[in-house]
Backbone as JSON Lines, residues from 0, in Angstrom:
{"i":0,"aa":"X","n":[81.44,36.0,109.98],"ca":[82.15,34.96,110.66],"c":[81.75,33.74,111.38]}
{"i":1,"aa":"X","n":[81.66,32.33,110.79],"ca":[81.88,30.97,111.91],"c":[82.35,31.01,112.98]}
{"i":2,"aa":"X","n":[81.72,30.59,114.03],"ca":[82.21,30.68,115.4],"c":[81.83,29.04,115.63]}
{"i":3,"aa":"X","n":[83.49,28.05,115.85],"ca":[83.74,26.52,115.7],"c":[83.45,26.2,117.41]}
{"i":4,"aa":"X","n":[82.34,25.21,117.33],"ca":[81.36,25.45,117.92],"c":[82.16,23.72,119.33]}
{"i":5,"aa":"X","n":[81.76,23.78,120.54],"ca":[82.27,22.36,121.01],"c":[82.29,21.49,119.93]}
{"i":6,"aa":"X","n":[83.26,20.16,120.91],"ca":[83.27,18.96,119.76],"c":[82.61,19.27,118.71]}
{"i":7,"aa":"X","n":[83.17,20.27,117.72],"ca":[83.41,20.0,116.31],"c":[84.95,19.62,116.15]}
{"i":8,"aa":"X","n":[85.13,18.68,115.18],"ca":[86.94,18.93,114.56],"c":[87.31,19.66,114.51]}
{"i":9,"aa":"X","n":[88.28,20.47,115.23],"ca":[89.31,21.29,114.39],"c":[90.15,21.81,113.1]}
{"i":10,"aa":"X","n":[88.97,22.49,112.46],"ca":[89.83,22.95,110.67],"c":[91.69,21.92,111.01]}
{"i":11,"aa":"X","n":[91.95,21.33,109.96],"ca":[93.14,21.44,109.78],"c":[93.97,23.0,109.13]}
{"i":12,"aa":"X","n":[95.22,22.66,109.06],"ca":[96.1,23.52,109.72],"c":[97.19,23.11,109.14]}
{"i":13,"aa":"X","n":[97.79,24.63,108.68],"ca":[99.13,23.86,108.06],"c":[100.5,25.31,108.51]}
{"i":14,"aa":"X","n":[101.03,25.67,109.3],"ca":[101.98,27.02,110.11],"c":[102.63,26.08,110.51]}
{"i":15,"aa":"X","n":[104.07,28.28,110.0],"ca":[105.6,27.55,110.35],"c":[105.43,27.74,112.42]}
{"i":16,"aa":"X","n":[106.25,26.93,113.32],"ca":[106.32,27.83,114.01],"c":[107.7,27.59,114.67]}
{"i":17,"aa":"X","n":[108.24,28.26,115.46],"ca":[109.1,29.31,116.43],"c":[110.32,29.0,115.37]}
{"i":18,"aa":"X","n":[110.79,28.24,115.0],"ca":[111.38,27.41,114.34],"c":[111.33,27.64,112.98]}
{"i":19,"aa":"X","n":[109.98,27.65,111.78],"ca":[110.34,27.77,111.06],"c":[109.51,25.69,110.48]}
{"i":20,"aa":"X","n":[109.77,25.0,110.88],"ca":[108.91,23.74,110.85],"c":[107.35,23.85,110.72]}
{"i":21,"aa":"X","n":[107.43,23.11,109.46],"ca":[105.78,23.7,109.07],"c":[104.5,22.39,110.18]}
{"i":22,"aa":"X","n":[103.57,22.76,111.07],"ca":[103.18,21.8,111.66],"c":[101.96,21.82,111.68]}
{"i":23,"aa":"X","n":[101.04,20.4,111.15],"ca":[99.4,20.12,110.95],"c":[98.84,19.74,111.64]}
{"i":24,"aa":"X","n":[97.7,19.06,111.58],"ca":[96.93,18.6,112.52],"c":[96.57,17.23,112.71]}
{"i":25,"aa":"X","n":[97.31,17.08,111.57],"ca":[97.87,14.88,111.57],"c":[99.31,15.14,112.62]}
{"i":26,"aa":"X","n":[100.15,15.97,113.15],"ca":[101.31,15.84,113.84],"c":[100.33,15.31,115.52]}
{"i":27,"aa":"X","n":[99.7,15.8,115.23],"ca":[98.84,15.62,116.78],"c":[98.49,14.29,116.85]}
{"i":28,"aa":"X","n":[97.81,13.99,115.91],"ca":[97.21,12.51,116.68],"c":[97.0,11.35,117.99]}
{"i":29,"aa":"X","n":[96.14,11.23,117.8],"ca":[95.72,10.58,119.22],"c":[95.83,12.09,120.26]}
{"i":30,"aa":"X","n":[96.0,13.22,119.86],"ca":[96.41,13.86,121.81],"c":[95.27,15.18,121.36]}
{"i":31,"aa":"X","n":[95.1,15.89,122.88],"ca":[93.83,16.48,122.67],"c":[94.62,17.7,122.76]}
{"i":32,"aa":"X","n":[94.77,18.81,121.84],"ca":[95.17,20.04,121.74],"c":[94.54,21.53,122.81]}
{"i":33,"aa":"X","n":[95.12,21.91,122.88],"ca":[95.19,23.15,123.83],"c":[95.56,23.96,121.82]}
{"i":34,"aa":"X","n":[94.12,25.27,121.42],"ca":[94.47,25.36,121.28],"c":[94.01,27.57,121.48]}
{"i":35,"aa":"X","n":[95.56,28.13,121.45],"ca":[94.7,29.71,122.46],"c":[95.06,30.43,121.18]}
{"i":36,"aa":"X","n":[94.4,31.47,120.75],"ca":[94.85,32.15,119.79],"c":[95.57,33.55,120.72]}
{"i":37,"aa":"X","n":[96.56,33.93,120.52],"ca":[96.39,35.53,121.79],"c":[97.3,36.75,120.23]}
{"i":38,"aa":"X","n":[96.97,37.38,120.37],"ca":[96.98,38.92,119.03],"c":[98.19,39.11,118.7]}
{"i":39,"aa":"X","n":[99.38,39.21,120.24],"ca":[100.75,39.79,119.78],"c":[101.69,39.63,120.17]}
{"i":40,"aa":"X","n":[102.36,38.68,120.13],"ca":[103.91,38.16,120.86],"c":[103.95,39.35,121.83]}
{"i":41,"aa":"X","n":[104.14,39.28,123.28],"ca":[106.0,39.94,123.57],"c":[104.67,41.37,123.47]}
{"i":42,"aa":"X","n":[103.36,41.43,124.41],"ca":[102.75,42.76,124.85],"c":[102.09,42.49,126.65]}
{"i":43,"aa":"X","n":[101.13,42.74,126.74],"ca":[101.16,42.41,128.35],"c":[100.87,41.37,129.25]}
{"i":44,"aa":"X","n":[99.36,41.2,128.28],"ca":[97.96,40.83,128.46],"c":[98.85,39.2,127.64]}
{"i":45,"aa":"X","n":[99.39,39.12,126.89],"ca":[99.44,38.05,125.85],"c":[100.97,36.95,127.13]}
{"i":46,"aa":"X","n":[101.92,38.19,126.87],"ca":[102.48,36.92,128.56],"c":[101.98,36.58,129.48]}
{"i":47,"aa":"X","n":[101.64,37.75,130.37],"ca":[100.81,36.57,131.46],"c":[99.75,35.85,131.0]}
{"i":48,"aa":"X","n":[99.39,35.65,129.84],"ca":[99.01,33.81,129.35],"c":[99.7,33.09,129.1]}
{"i":49,"aa":"X","n":[100.85,33.1,128.37],"ca":[101.54,32.95,128.22],"c":[102.72,32.01,129.62]}
{"i":50,"aa":"X","n":[102.89,32.92,130.66],"ca":[103.23,32.22,131.37],"c":[102.44,31.53,132.19]}
{"i":51,"aa":"X","n":[100.93,31.83,132.23],"ca":[100.54,30.24,132.76],"c":[100.05,29.51,132.38]}
{"i":52,"aa":"X","n":[100.3,29.24,130.77],"ca":[100.57,27.98,130.54],"c":[101.66,27.93,130.5]}
{"i":53,"aa":"X","n":[103.06,28.32,130.59],"ca":[104.31,27.47,131.03],"c":[103.96,27.39,132.49]}
{"i":54,"aa":"X","n":[103.48,27.97,133.23],"ca":[104.37,26.7,134.7],"c":[102.69,26.37,135.07]}
{"i":55,"aa":"X","n":[101.87,25.37,133.88],"ca":[101.54,24.73,133.58],"c":[101.18,23.78,133.81]}
{"i":56,"aa":"X","n":[102.15,23.18,132.13],"ca":[102.46,22.37,131.46],"c":[102.43,20.88,131.52]}
{"i":57,"aa":"X","n":[103.86,21.12,132.63],"ca":[103.34,18.99,133.68],"c":[102.01,18.87,133.65]}
{"i":58,"aa":"X","n":[101.46,19.21,134.29],"ca":[99.83,19.04,133.86],"c":[99.38,18.53,133.46]}
{"i":59,"aa":"X","n":[98.99,19.69,132.13],"ca":[99.04,18.84,130.51],"c":[98.96,18.07,130.18]}
{"i":60,"aa":"X","n":[101.09,17.66,130.07],"ca":[101.54,16.26,129.51],"c":[100.49,15.38,130.12]}
{"i":61,"aa":"X","n":[100.43,15.36,132.26],"ca":[100.13,14.36,131.89],"c":[98.91,14.2,131.91]}
{"i":62,"aa":"X","n":[97.82,15.68,130.92],"ca":[96.23,14.99,130.38],"c":[96.73,14.11,128.89]}
{"i":63,"aa":"X","n":[97.78,14.2,128.6],"ca":[98.09,13.94,126.68],"c":[97.33,15.47,126.31]}
{"i":64,"aa":"X","n":[97.56,16.44,126.75],"ca":[97.46,17.79,126.52],"c":[98.03,18.47,125.63]}
{"i":65,"aa":"X","n":[98.72,18.94,124.78],"ca":[99.19,19.78,123.2],"c":[98.89,21.27,123.61]}
{"i":66,"aa":"X","n":[99.85,21.91,123.6],"ca":[99.94,23.29,123.72],"c":[100.12,24.01,122.8]}
{"i":67,"aa":"X","n":[99.26,24.52,121.92],"ca":[99.68,25.34,120.81],"c":[99.04,27.2,121.26]}
{"i":68,"aa":"X","n":[100.15,27.45,120.87],"ca":[100.55,29.06,120.79],"c":[99.89,28.82,119.38]}
{"i":69,"aa":"X","n":[99.22,30.61,118.55],"ca":[98.83,31.11,117.58],"c":[98.19,32.43,117.41]}
{"i":70,"aa":"X","n":[99.1,33.41,116.56],"ca":[99.55,34.4,116.61],"c":[99.45,34.76,114.87]}
{"i":71,"aa":"X","n":[99.63,35.88,114.79],"ca":[99.51,36.91,113.34],"c":[100.92,36.64,113.48]}
{"i":72,"aa":"X","n":[101.93,36.83,114.13],"ca":[103.33,37.91,114.61],"c":[103.84,36.35,113.47]}
{"i":73,"aa":"X","n":[104.98,36.99,112.99],"ca":[106.16,36.45,111.72],"c":[107.05,35.35,112.95]}
{"i":74,"aa":"X","n":[107.34,34.17,112.5],"ca":[108.07,33.87,113.58],"c":[109.12,33.94,114.11]}
{"i":75,"aa":"X","n":[110.22,34.36,112.81],"ca":[111.15,35.44,113.85],"c":[110.53,35.92,115.75]}
{"i":76,"aa":"X","n":[109.26,36.08,115.36],"ca":[109.48,37.08,116.55],"c":[108.89,35.67,117.66]}
{"i":77,"aa":"X","n":[108.18,34.64,117.07],"ca":[107.59,33.99,118.39],"c":[109.08,33.65,118.65]}
{"i":78,"aa":"X","n":[109.46,32.82,117.94],"ca":[111.43,32.36,118.63],"c":[111.95,33.52,119.54]}
{"i":79,"aa":"X","n":[111.88,34.98,118.43],"ca":[112.27,36.24,120.77],"c":[111.19,36.43,121.71]}
{"i":80,"aa":"X","n":[109.56,35.49,121.18],"ca":[109.35,35.37,122.94],"c":[109.53,33.82,123.57]}
{"i":81,"aa":"X","n":[109.55,32.97,123.0],"ca":[109.69,31.58,123.75],"c":[110.74,31.74,124.48]}
{"i":82,"aa":"X","n":[112.25,32.06,123.85],"ca":[113.66,32.73,124.1],"c":[113.55,33.59,125.72]}
{"i":83,"aa":"X","n":[112.69,35.26,125.52],"ca":[112.74,36.18,126.1],"c":[111.7,35.51,127.72]}
{"i":84,"aa":"X","n":[111.03,34.38,127.24],"ca":[110.01,33.95,128.79],"c":[109.24,32.63,128.84]}
{"i":85,"aa":"X","n":[111.74,31.94,128.31],"ca":[111.05,30.94,128.66],"c":[110.43,30.38,128.47]}
{"i":86,"aa":"X","n":[109.35,29.74,126.98],"ca":[107.84,29.39,127.46],"c":[108.63,27.63,126.83]}
{"i":87,"aa":"X","n":[107.42,27.02,127.17],"ca":[108.22,25.29,127.71],"c":[106.74,24.98,125.66]}
{"i":88,"aa":"X","n":[106.61,25.3,124.96],"ca":[105.74,24.78,123.82],"c":[105.95,25.42,123.1]}
{"i":89,"aa":"X","n":[104.99,24.97,121.61],"ca":[105.08,25.29,120.31],"c":[104.37,27.01,119.83]}
{"i":90,"aa":"X","n":[105.28,28.25,119.61],"ca":[104.27,29.09,118.54],"c":[103.98,28.98,117.23]}
{"i":91,"aa":"X","n":[102.5,28.93,116.96],"ca":[102.89,28.98,115.21],"c":[102.18,30.47,114.85]}
{"i":92,"aa":"X","n":[102.93,30.52,113.34],"ca":[103.02,31.84,112.59],"c":[101.55,31.67,112.23]}
{"i":93,"aa":"X","n":[100.69,32.92,112.09],"ca":[99.18,32.86,111.31],"c":[99.23,34.0,110.77]}
{"i":94,"aa":"X","n":[100.22,34.41,109.98],"ca":[101.2,35.61,109.06],"c":[98.88,36.51,108.19]}
{"i":95,"aa":"X","n":[98.36,35.46,108.03],"ca":[97.28,36.19,106.92],"c":[95.59,35.64,108.09]}
{"i":96,"aa":"X","n":[96.37,35.0,109.21],"ca":[95.37,34.91,109.38],"c":[94.14,33.93,108.96]}
{"i":97,"aa":"X","n":[94.71,33.35,108.53],"ca":[94.04,32.52,108.19],"c":[93.26,30.88,108.92]}
{"i":98,"aa":"X","n":[94.56,30.62,109.8],"ca":[94.12,29.62,110.5],"c":[92.63,30.25,111.66]}
{"i":99,"aa":"X","n":[93.37,31.51,112.1],"ca":[92.0,31.83,113.32],"c":[90.32,31.79,112.16]}
{"i":100,"aa":"X","n":[90.79,32.91,111.21],"ca":[89.65,32.44,110.28],"c":[88.86,31.14,110.07]}
{"i":101,"aa":"X","n":[89.43,30.06,110.46],"ca":[88.72,28.94,110.45],"c":[88.3,28.28,111.49]}
{"i":102,"aa":"X","n":[89.38,28.98,112.39],"ca":[88.91,28.75,113.55],"c":[87.89,29.27,114.71]}
{"i":103,"aa":"X","n":[87.28,30.12,113.73],"ca":[85.97,31.42,114.2],"c":[86.79,33.05,115.17]}
{"i":104,"aa":"X","n":[87.74,33.17,115.14],"ca":[88.79,33.79,116.39],"c":[89.44,35.08,115.55]}
{"i":105,"aa":"X","n":[88.39,35.48,114.53],"ca":[89.61,36.55,114.05],"c":[88.19,37.45,113.1]}
{"i":106,"aa":"X","n":[88.6,38.52,113.98],"ca":[87.68,39.89,113.52],"c":[87.42,41.05,114.48]}
{"i":107,"aa":"X","n":[86.2,42.34,113.94],"ca":[87.31,43.59,114.07],"c":[87.13,43.19,115.79]}
{"i":108,"aa":"X","n":[87.65,43.89,116.62],"ca":[87.94,44.42,117.99],"c":[87.12,45.16,118.57]}
{"i":109,"aa":"X","n":[86.46,44.88,119.49],"ca":[85.02,45.15,120.06],"c":[85.07,46.16,121.24]}
{"i":110,"aa":"X","n":[84.46,47.54,121.59],"ca":[84.72,47.3,123.25],"c":[83.69,47.95,123.37]}
{"i":111,"aa":"X","n":[83.58,47.3,124.43],"ca":[82.1,47.39,125.43],"c":[82.25,48.05,126.62]}
{"i":112,"aa":"X","n":[81.94,49.18,127.28],"ca":[81.77,50.15,127.1],"c":[80.65,49.94,128.9]}
{"i":113,"aa":"X","n":[80.02,49.37,129.7],"ca":[79.79,49.72,130.46],"c":[79.39,50.75,131.67]}
{"i":114,"aa":"X","n":[77.61,51.01,131.55],"ca":[77.36,52.15,131.83],"c":[78.03,52.54,134.49]}
{"i":115,"aa":"X","n":[78.93,52.83,134.66],"ca":[79.96,52.91,135.73],"c":[79.59,53.39,136.7]}
{"i":116,"aa":"X","n":[77.97,54.36,136.76],"ca":[77.44,55.41,137.12],"c":[77.2,54.97,138.55]}
């Protein structure tokens, strides 16, 4: 898996949003994108992360930053997540994880345990 490096152009993508509309990189020409990947909608960690972005969206808007959250969840689940947590940004469905792979964020989950003695 190749990891995207800082300053590299974002890979092209075409994904469905929470309403079933197609969203592409070209839709955001001239804007900065905060593209974040999360494992699964409505799980505790992902909910905290999404609410945090929701709560600072006005500040991000002031800097011309668009938030796009991406997960392997189906479109229907994304809409429920937005409604339940009053999210104010777009969520995208990457069910086959092809976009996550392009961005270098898809891979086997690894846990590292330290020596706590």
